[in-house]
Coordinates of C-alpha atoms and ligand atoms in Angstrom, one line a residue:
K235 CA 130.5 93.8 118.9
I236 CA 134.1 93.5 117.7
L237 CA 135.7 95.8 115.1
I238 CA 138.3 94.2 112.8
V239 CA 140.6 96.7 111.2
D240 CA 141.7 95.3 107.9
F241 CA 145.3 96.1 106.8
G242 CA 144.9 94.0 103.7
S243 CA 145.8 90.5 104.7
Q244 CA 144.5 87.6 102.6
V245 CA 143.1 85.9 105.6
T246 CA 141.3 88.8 107.4
Q247 CA 138.0 87.2 106.6
L248 CA 139.0 84.2 108.6
I249 CA 139.3 86.3 111.7
A250 CA 135.7 87.3 111.2
R251 CA 134.7 83.7 110.8
R252 CA 136.4 82.7 114.0
V253 CA 134.8 85.5 115.9
R254 CA 131.4 84.6 114.5
E255 CA 131.9 81.0 115.4
D256 CA 132.3 82.2 119.0
G257 CA 128.8 83.8 118.6
V258 CA 130.0 87.4 118.6
Y259 CA 129.1 89.9 115.9
C260 CA 131.9 91.6 114.2
E261 CA 132.5 93.9 111.2
I262 CA 135.6 94.2 109.0
V263 CA 136.5 97.7 108.1
P264 CA 139.4 98.8 105.9
F265 CA 141.9 100.8 108.0
Q266 CA 141.1 104.0 106.1
K267 CA 137.6 103.9 107.5
A268 CA 138.4 102.5 110.9
E269 CA 138.2 105.7 112.9
A270 CA 134.7 106.6 111.7
A271 CA 133.6 103.0 112.1
F272 CA 134.9 102.9 115.6
R273 CA 133.0 106.0 116.6
E274 CA 129.8 104.8 115.1
M275 CA 130.0 101.1 116.2
R276 CA 131.4 101.6 119.7
P277 CA 132.9 98.1 119.7
K278 CA 133.8 96.3 122.9
A279 CA 137.2 95.1 121.4
V280 CA 139.3 95.6 118.3
I281 CA 141.4 93.2 116.3
L282 CA 144.1 94.6 114.0
S283 CA 144.6 92.3 111.0
G284 CA 147.8 91.4 109.2
G285 CA 148.8 93.1 106.0
P286 CA 151.3 93.2 103.2
E287 CA 153.1 96.4 104.1
S288 CA 156.1 97.2 106.4
V289 CA 155.5 99.5 109.4
H290 CA 158.8 101.0 108.4
E291 CA 157.8 102.3 105.0
A292 CA 156.8 105.9 104.9
G293 CA 153.0 106.3 104.7
S294 CA 152.3 102.7 105.8
P295 CA 148.9 102.4 107.5
R296 CA 148.3 102.9 111.2
A297 CA 145.4 102.1 113.6
P298 CA 143.5 105.1 114.7
Q299 CA 145.0 106.5 117.9
L300 CA 141.4 106.7 119.2
I301 CA 141.3 103.0 119.6
F302 CA 144.2 103.0 122.0
D303 CA 142.8 106.0 123.8
S304 CA 139.4 104.4 124.3
G305 CA 140.7 101.7 126.6
V306 CA 139.1 98.7 124.7
P307 CA 141.0 95.4 124.5
V308 CA 143.1 95.1 121.3
M309 CA 144.6 92.1 119.6
G310 CA 147.1 92.8 116.9
I311 CA 148.0 90.1 114.5
C312 CA 151.1 90.1 112.3
Y313 CA 151.1 93.6 110.8
G314 CA 148.6 94.6 113.4
Q315 CA 151.1 93.6 116.1
M316 CA 153.8 95.7 114.5
T317 CA 151.8 98.8 114.1
M318 CA 150.5 98.4 117.6
A319 CA 154.1 98.1 118.9
A320 CA 155.2 101.1 116.9
Q321 CA 152.3 103.3 117.9
L322 CA 152.6 102.5 121.6
G323 CA 156.2 103.5 121.8
G324 CA 158.1 100.3 120.9
T325 CA 160.7 99.9 118.1
V326 CA 160.1 98.0 115.0
E327 CA 162.8 97.1 112.5
G328 CA 161.7 96.7 108.9
G329 CA 163.1 95.6 105.6
H330 CA 162.5 91.9 105.7
H331 CA 160.5 90.3 103.0
R332 CA 157.2 89.1 104.4
E333 CA 156.9 85.3 104.4
F334 CA 154.8 82.7 106.0
G335 CA 155.7 79.4 107.5
R336 CA 155.2 76.9 110.2
A337 CA 157.0 77.6 113.5
D338 CA 156.9 76.4 117.1
V339 CA 156.1 79.0 119.8
E340 CA 157.4 78.4 123.3
V341 CA 155.1 79.7 126.0
K342 CA 157.0 81.9 128.4
T343 CA 154.4 83.0 130.9
N344 CA 150.8 82.8 131.9
S345 CA 148.4 84.8 129.9
R346 CA 144.7 85.2 129.8
L347 CA 145.0 84.6 126.1
F348 CA 146.4 81.1 126.7
E349 CA 144.1 80.2 129.6
G350 CA 142.9 76.6 129.3
V351 CA 144.9 76.2 126.1
W352 CA 148.6 76.6 126.5
Q353 CA 150.8 76.2 129.7
T354 CA 154.1 77.8 130.4
G355 CA 157.0 75.9 129.0
E356 CA 155.0 74.1 126.3
Q357 CA 155.8 74.3 122.6
H358 CA 153.0 74.8 120.1
Q359 CA 152.8 74.9 116.3
V360 CA 151.7 78.2 114.7
W361 CA 151.6 79.8 111.3
M362 CA 154.2 82.5 111.6
S363 CA 154.5 85.6 109.5
H364 CA 157.9 87.1 109.2
G365 CA 158.4 90.6 107.9
D366 CA 159.0 93.4 110.3
R367 CA 160.6 92.6 113.6
I368 CA 160.1 94.2 117.0
T369 CA 163.4 95.1 118.6
Q370 CA 162.1 96.9 121.6
M371 CA 158.7 96.4 123.2
P372 CA 156.5 99.4 124.1
P373 CA 156.3 100.3 127.8
G374 CA 154.1 98.1 129.8
F375 CA 154.5 95.1 127.5
S376 CA 156.1 91.7 128.3
V377 CA 156.9 88.7 126.3
A378 CA 154.4 85.8 126.5
G379 CA 155.8 83.6 123.7
V380 CA 158.9 83.2 121.7
S381 CA 159.9 81.2 118.6
P382 CA 163.4 80.4 117.3
N383 CA 163.3 83.4 114.9
A384 CA 160.9 85.6 116.8
P385 CA 161.8 86.7 120.4
F386 CA 158.6 88.7 120.4
A387 CA 156.2 86.1 118.9
V388 CA 153.6 87.0 121.5
I389 CA 153.7 90.2 123.6
Q390 CA 151.1 91.4 126.0
D391 CA 150.1 94.1 128.4
E392 CA 147.5 92.4 130.5
A393 CA 146.7 95.5 132.5
R394 CA 145.5 97.3 129.3
K395 CA 144.4 94.1 127.7
Y396 CA 146.6 94.5 124.7
Y397 CA 147.9 91.4 122.9
G398 CA 150.3 91.2 119.9
L399 CA 150.8 88.0 117.9
M400 CA 153.4 87.6 115.2
F401 CA 151.6 84.5 114.0
H402 CA 148.1 84.0 112.5
P403 CA 145.7 82.5 115.0
E404 CA 142.9 82.6 112.4
V405 CA 144.3 80.0 110.0
V406 CA 143.9 76.2 110.5
H407 CA 147.7 75.8 110.4
T408 CA 147.7 77.3 113.9
P409 CA 145.8 74.4 115.4
D410 CA 145.0 76.2 118.7
G411 CA 144.4 79.5 117.1
A412 CA 140.6 79.4 117.3
K413 CA 140.8 78.8 121.0
L414 CA 143.1 81.8 121.5
I415 CA 140.7 84.0 119.6
R416 CA 137.9 82.6 121.7
N417 CA 139.8 83.6 124.9
F418 CA 140.2 87.1 123.6
V419 CA 136.6 87.5 122.5
R420 CA 134.9 85.7 125.4
N421 CA 137.2 86.1 128.4
I422 CA 139.3 89.2 127.8
A423 CA 136.7 91.3 125.9
G424 CA 133.9 89.6 127.9
L425 CA 131.5 89.3 125.0
G426 CA 128.4 87.1 125.4
G427 CA 128.4 84.7 122.5
D428 CA 124.8 85.1 121.6
W429 CA 125.1 86.3 118.1
T430 CA 123.7 83.9 115.5
M431 CA 122.8 83.5 111.8
H432 CA 119.5 84.9 112.8
A433 CA 121.2 88.2 113.5
F434 CA 123.3 88.0 110.3
R435 CA 120.1 87.6 108.4
A436 CA 118.7 90.8 109.9
E437 CA 121.9 92.8 109.4
E438 CA 122.2 91.7 105.8
I439 CA 118.6 92.5 105.1
K440 CA 119.2 96.1 106.3
K441 CA 122.4 96.3 104.2
I442 CA 120.6 95.0 101.0
R443 CA 117.8 97.6 101.5
A444 CA 120.3 100.4 102.0
Q445 CA 122.2 99.4 98.9
V446 CA 119.3 98.7 96.5
G447 CA 116.9 101.4 97.5
K448 CA 114.0 101.3 95.0
G449 CA 116.2 99.7 92.3
K450 CA 115.5 96.5 90.5
V451 CA 117.6 93.4 91.1
I452 CA 118.0 90.3 88.8
C453 CA 119.4 87.1 90.1
G454 CA 120.6 84.1 88.1
L455 CA 119.7 80.8 89.8
S456 CA 121.9 77.9 89.0
G457 CA 120.0 75.2 90.9
G458 CA 122.8 75.3 93.5
V459 CA 122.6 76.2 97.2
D460 CA 124.5 79.5 97.0
S461 CA 122.4 81.4 94.5
A462 CA 119.2 80.0 96.1
V463 CA 120.1 81.3 99.5
A464 CA 121.2 84.6 98.1
A465 CA 117.9 84.9 96.2
V466 CA 115.7 84.0 99.2
L467 CA 117.5 86.5 101.4
I468 CA 117.3 89.3 98.9
H469 CA 113.6 88.6 98.3
E470 CA 113.0 88.9 102.0
A471 CA 114.7 92.3 102.0
I472 CA 113.2 93.8 98.9
G473 CA 110.3 91.6 97.9
D474 CA 109.3 91.7 94.2
Q475 CA 111.9 94.3 93.3
L476 CA 113.8 91.0 92.7
T477 CA 113.3 88.7 89.7
C478 CA 115.1 85.4 89.4
V479 CA 116.2 84.0 86.1
F480 CA 116.8 80.3 85.9
V481 CA 118.7 79.5 82.7
D482 CA 118.1 75.7 82.2
H483 CA 121.0 74.6 80.0
G484 CA 119.8 71.1 79.8
L485 CA 122.8 69.9 81.7
L486 CA 121.2 69.5 85.1
R487 CA 120.7 66.4 87.2
L488 CA 117.6 64.3 87.3
N489 CA 114.5 66.3 88.2
E490 CA 116.7 69.3 89.2
A491 CA 114.9 71.9 87.2
E492 CA 111.5 70.9 88.5
T493 CA 112.8 71.1 92.1
V494 CA 114.1 74.6 91.7
V495 CA 111.1 75.9 89.9
D496 CA 108.7 74.4 92.5
L497 CA 110.7 75.7 95.4
F498 CA 110.8 79.2 94.1
R499 CA 107.4 79.6 92.5
H500 CA 105.3 77.7 94.9
H501 CA 107.2 77.5 98.2
Y502 CA 108.5 81.1 98.3
N503 CA 106.4 82.8 95.7
I504 CA 109.4 84.5 94.3
P505 CA 109.1 85.8 90.7
L506 CA 111.0 83.4 88.5
V507 CA 111.6 83.2 84.8
H508 CA 112.4 79.7 83.8
V509 CA 114.2 79.6 80.4
D510 CA 114.4 76.2 78.8
A511 CA 117.5 76.8 76.7
S512 CA 118.6 73.2 76.5
K513 CA 118.1 73.0 72.7
L514 CA 120.4 76.0 72.2
F515 CA 123.1 74.8 74.5
L516 CA 123.1 71.2 73.3
G517 CA 123.0 72.4 69.7
E518 CA 126.1 74.6 70.1
L519 CA 127.9 71.9 72.1
A520 CA 127.4 69.2 69.4
G521 CA 130.8 68.0 68.3
V522 CA 132.6 70.0 71.0
T523 CA 135.0 67.7 72.9
D524 CA 137.7 69.9 74.4
P525 CA 137.0 70.7 78.1
E526 CA 137.9 74.3 77.9
A527 CA 135.9 74.8 74.7
K528 CA 132.9 73.3 76.4
R529 CA 133.3 75.6 79.4
K530 CA 133.7 78.7 77.2
T531 CA 130.7 77.8 75.0
I532 CA 128.5 77.3 78.0
G533 CA 129.8 80.5 79.7
R534 CA 129.1 82.5 76.5
L535 CA 125.7 81.2 75.9
F536 CA 124.7 81.6 79.5
I537 CA 125.6 85.3 79.3
D538 CA 123.7 85.7 76.0
V539 CA 120.5 84.0 77.3
F540 CA 120.7 85.8 80.6
E541 CA 121.1 89.2 78.9
A542 CA 118.2 88.6 76.6
E543 CA 115.9 87.6 79.5
A544 CA 117.0 90.7 81.4
K545 CA 116.0 92.9 78.5
K546 CA 112.6 91.2 78.3
I547 CA 111.8 92.0 81.9
G548 CA 112.9 95.6 81.3
G549 CA 116.4 95.5 82.7
A550 CA 117.7 95.8 86.2
D551 CA 120.0 98.1 88.2
F552 CA 121.6 95.3 90.2
L553 CA 122.8 91.8 89.6
A554 CA 122.6 89.4 92.6
Q555 CA 125.2 86.7 92.9
G556 CA 125.8 83.9 95.4
T557 CA 129.5 84.7 95.6
L558 CA 131.1 83.1 98.7
Y559 CA 134.2 84.1 100.5
P560 CA 136.3 81.3 98.9
D561 CA 135.3 82.6 95.5
V562 CA 136.7 85.9 96.5
I563 CA 140.0 84.6 97.8
E564 CA 140.5 82.0 95.1
S565 CA 140.6 84.8 92.6
V566 CA 143.6 86.4 94.3
S567 CA 146.6 84.2 94.7
F568 CA 148.3 84.1 98.1
T569 CA 151.7 85.1 96.9
G570 CA 150.5 87.7 94.5
G571 CA 152.3 85.9 91.7
P572 CA 150.8 84.9 88.4
S573 CA 148.5 81.9 88.8
V574 CA 147.7 79.5 86.0
T575 CA 144.1 79.0 84.8
I576 CA 143.3 75.4 85.6
K577 CA 139.7 75.6 84.5
S578 CA 137.7 78.6 83.3
H579 CA 135.0 78.9 85.9
H580 CA 131.7 79.9 84.5
N581 CA 129.3 82.1 86.6
V582 CA 132.0 84.2 88.1
G583 CA 132.5 87.5 86.4
G584 CA 131.8 88.4 82.8
L585 CA 128.2 89.2 83.3
P586 CA 128.4 92.3 85.4
D587 CA 130.9 94.1 83.1
R588 CA 129.0 93.3 80.0
M589 CA 125.6 94.3 81.4
N590 CA 127.0 97.3 83.3
M591 CA 125.2 96.4 86.6
K592 CA 126.2 96.8 90.2
L593 CA 126.6 93.7 92.2
V594 CA 124.6 92.5 95.2
E595 CA 126.5 89.8 97.0
P596 CA 125.1 89.1 100.4
L597 CA 127.1 85.9 101.0
R598 CA 130.5 87.4 100.2
E599 CA 131.7 87.0 103.8
L600 CA 130.4 83.5 104.3
F601 CA 131.8 80.0 103.9
K602 CA 129.9 77.1 102.4
D603 CA 128.9 75.7 105.8
E604 CA 127.7 79.1 107.0
V605 CA 125.6 79.5 103.9
R606 CA 123.9 76.2 104.7
V607 CA 123.1 77.4 108.2
L608 CA 121.7 80.7 106.8
G609 CA 119.7 78.6 104.3
R610 CA 118.1 76.6 107.1
E611 CA 117.5 79.9 109.0
L612 CA 115.6 81.1 105.9
G613 CA 113.5 78.0 105.9
L614 CA 115.0 76.2 102.9
P615 CA 114.5 72.5 103.1
D616 CA 117.3 70.5 104.6
V617 CA 117.7 68.2 101.6
F618 CA 118.1 71.3 99.4
V619 CA 120.5 73.2 101.7
G620 CA 122.7 70.1 102.3
R621 CA 123.1 69.4 98.6
H622 CA 126.6 68.8 97.3
P623 CA 128.2 71.6 95.2
F624 CA 127.3 71.4 91.5
P625 CA 129.5 73.1 88.9
G626 CA 128.0 75.9 86.7
P627 CA 128.7 73.9 83.4
G628 CA 126.8 71.0 84.9
L629 CA 126.9 67.5 83.4
A630 CA 128.8 68.8 80.4
I631 CA 132.0 68.4 82.3
R632 CA 131.0 65.0 83.7
C633 CA 130.6 63.6 80.2
P634 CA 134.1 63.7 78.7
G635 CA 134.1 63.8 74.9
E636 CA 131.0 64.6 72.9
I637 CA 127.8 65.4 74.7
T638 CA 124.6 63.9 73.4
V639 CA 121.1 63.7 74.8
D640 CA 121.4 59.9 75.1
K641 CA 124.6 60.1 77.0
L642 CA 123.1 62.7 79.4
D643 CA 120.1 60.5 80.0
I644 CA 122.4 57.6 80.9
L645 CA 124.5 59.8 83.1
R646 CA 121.5 61.2 85.0
K647 CA 120.1 57.8 85.8
A648 CA 123.4 56.4 87.0
D649 CA 124.1 59.5 89.1
A650 CA 120.7 59.3 90.7
I651 CA 121.2 55.7 91.7
Y652 CA 124.7 56.5 93.1
I653 CA 123.4 59.4 95.2
D654 CA 120.4 57.3 96.3
E655 CA 122.8 54.6 97.6
I656 CA 125.0 57.2 99.3
R657 CA 121.9 58.7 101.1
K658 CA 120.7 55.3 102.1
A659 CA 124.1 54.4 103.6
G660 CA 123.9 57.7 105.6
L661 CA 127.1 59.0 104.0
Y662 CA 125.8 62.0 102.1
D663 CA 126.7 64.6 104.6
T664 CA 130.1 63.2 105.3
I665 CA 131.0 63.5 101.7
W666 CA 131.8 66.9 100.2
Q667 CA 130.8 65.9 96.7
A668 CA 129.8 62.7 94.9
F669 CA 128.8 62.2 91.3
A670 CA 128.9 59.8 88.4
V671 CA 130.9 60.5 85.2
L672 CA 130.0 58.9 81.8
L673 CA 133.2 57.8 80.1
P674 CA 133.5 58.1 76.3
V675 CA 134.5 54.4 76.2
K676 CA 132.7 51.3 75.5
T677 CA 133.8 47.9 76.8
V678 CA 132.7 44.3 76.3
G679 CA 130.6 42.5 78.9
V680 CA 128.3 39.6 79.2
M681 CA 124.8 39.8 80.5
G682 CA 122.5 36.7 80.6
D683 CA 123.8 34.7 77.7
G684 CA 124.6 37.6 75.5
R685 CA 127.5 39.9 74.7
T686 CA 127.2 43.6 75.5
Y687 CA 129.2 46.5 74.3
D688 CA 128.3 49.5 76.4
Y689 CA 129.5 52.6 78.3
V690 CA 131.6 52.8 81.4
V691 CA 130.5 54.8 84.4
G692 CA 133.1 56.3 86.7
L693 CA 132.1 57.1 90.3
R694 CA 133.7 60.0 92.2
A695 CA 133.3 60.9 95.9
V696 CA 135.6 63.2 97.8
T697 CA 136.0 64.8 101.2
S698 CA 137.1 68.4 101.4
T699 CA 136.6 71.5 103.4
D700 CA 136.7 74.0 100.7
G701 CA 137.0 72.3 97.3
M702 CA 140.6 73.5 97.0
T703 CA 142.1 70.2 98.1
A704 CA 140.3 66.9 98.4
D705 CA 140.7 63.2 99.2
F706 CA 138.8 60.4 97.6
Y707 CA 136.2 58.8 99.9
P708 CA 137.2 55.3 101.1
F709 CA 133.9 53.5 100.6
D710 CA 133.9 49.9 101.6
M711 CA 134.0 47.4 98.7
K712 CA 130.5 46.1 99.5
F713 CA 129.0 49.5 99.0
L714 CA 130.8 49.9 95.7
G715 CA 129.9 46.4 94.5
N716 CA 126.2 46.9 95.3
T717 CA 126.1 50.3 93.7
A718 CA 127.8 49.0 90.6
T719 CA 125.3 46.1 90.3
R720 CA 122.4 48.5 90.6
I721 CA 123.7 50.8 88.0
I722 CA 124.4 48.1 85.5
N723 CA 121.0 46.4 86.1
E724 CA 118.9 49.5 86.0
V725 CA 120.6 51.7 83.5
K726 CA 120.5 50.6 79.9
G727 CA 123.7 51.3 78.1
V728 CA 126.1 50.7 80.9
N729 CA 128.0 47.5 81.5
R730 CA 130.9 48.5 83.7
V731 CA 131.5 50.7 86.7
V732 CA 134.9 52.0 88.0
Y733 CA 135.7 54.0 91.2
D734 CA 138.1 57.0 91.0
V735 CA 140.7 56.9 93.8
T736 CA 142.5 60.2 92.9
S737 CA 142.9 63.0 95.4
K738 CA 143.2 66.7 94.6
P739 CA 146.0 67.5 93.8
P740 CA 147.1 65.9 91.6
G741 CA 143.6 65.3 90.2
T742 CA 140.8 67.9 90.3
I743 CA 137.4 67.1 91.7
E744 CA 135.6 67.3 88.3
W745 CA 136.9 65.3 85.4
E746 CA 137.1 68.2 83.0
Ligands
LIG378 P1 137.8 71.2 90.5 O1 137.2 70.3 89.5 O2 138.4 72.4 90.0 O3 136.5 71.8 91.3 O4 138.6 70.5 91.6 C1 136.5 72.4 92.6 C2 135.1 72.8 92.9 O5 134.6 73.7 92.0 C3 133.4 73.2 91.3 N1 133.5 73.7 89.9 C4 132.8 74.7 89.5 N2 131.9 75.5 90.1 N3 131.6 76.7 88.1 C5 131.2 76.5 89.4 O6 130.4 77.1 89.9 C6 132.5 76.0 87.4 O7 132.8 76.3 86.3 C7 133.1 74.9 88.2 N4 134.1 74.0 87.8 C8 134.3 73.3 88.9 C9 133.6 71.7 91.5 O8 132.3 71.1 91.3 C10 134.2 71.6 92.8 O9 133.2 71.7 93.8

């Protein structure tokens, strides 16, 4: 096991992710609780995270002395390096504004940390964090890497297995960072690498049971992967203390509602309330064309319907959500500055405050691809687990302009054909998200001998790792041509198909 002491960096979770990728169990503990956690957990190694503070400020956090006394290997990253240096007898100069940026590190000497990755004399790109500065190393330490602005970019005491990095090895902007962490975890700390999602499942089940006790939990299913995985995991932990509520807003894809209901009721035997609220939603959305107005209307109705259903089943003590780690970080901006609302996301927040319920969020530490692995581990079918993300407001935001039942029907059919073609071409898993959009535009065409005046379908497909940035997918023209022909031939009401070649930024993935 590895203990990660969190000093408040925005990217601490990424350290955990890297360690897990190496097949080693780890826990993140805020620095205030680190001493107790260390005693209880008896970890084989400790990683000290970065953080926003300066070691120089009075009352700034420290790592428990116990950790250094215990003799376990320690890796300090950014703030973690500074506090380690200060606590072990070095000198740290403060007062610099903390900033991040690309830098090149020059490797000065051999290190077990660099083994098989970096050679002496080489230069390598890293994501550097400038804030405090070490002016004198603690006794026993030597310099292993320097950068133009950081003479102590990497320091080490190989005898005691202490390593201090001024850069962030956990972020992708440090291309070899994962390998350095792996060296620390596997070679220096000597940990086995046999931890799996199977173990995560067991740990989370224990945590859920401890949190919930005999309480009742309600979970809103959206039809997406995240809420489904969360629900199945929670059900495994507490059985029928969980009730799932599936608010069907009538904006789902072809056969989607049936798939979800079947999966939960028949495959898993999980208590499920299926509310067909499509009339209510589509009624209130009639005439609404502004994207934010659509999102707000759907968000508000969702809360109303969900709350009413919760009352009907006699209330609950906890609300389960499939919140993922990116949802957690996206809500805090990296610089701490004010961030602009691009789109009002529905299904994050709102509900718990209003209903005064505590949250159960077993996926909070996971990334999308890890959730998929967990889903498979829990026996969810591959086709379900591998599904592309689908936004809470559903097809409403893929139907610019006014939403009508007829338009939704056209969109569903076109979308199903498009996805079918993508699956047949073996491209579904390469693409992050693909969908059709129905444009509020009619154009003239000719079919057979007659004139047509029908809708335009836009096709979107993007690659991405987290949905924050994305590139359009470069289909070959033959694929696009075939798909367009099929859609126009098979879907009445469509006579033209276009492909969206915008990346994000400047575009967003969804059209509204
Ligand atoms: P955008 O369109 O902002 O989308 O580039 C980024 C990712 O978020 C999804 N998305 C949503 N997901 N509720 C959600 O749960 C929402 O309101 C929402 N809006 C967009 C989008 O599908 C993409 O994966």
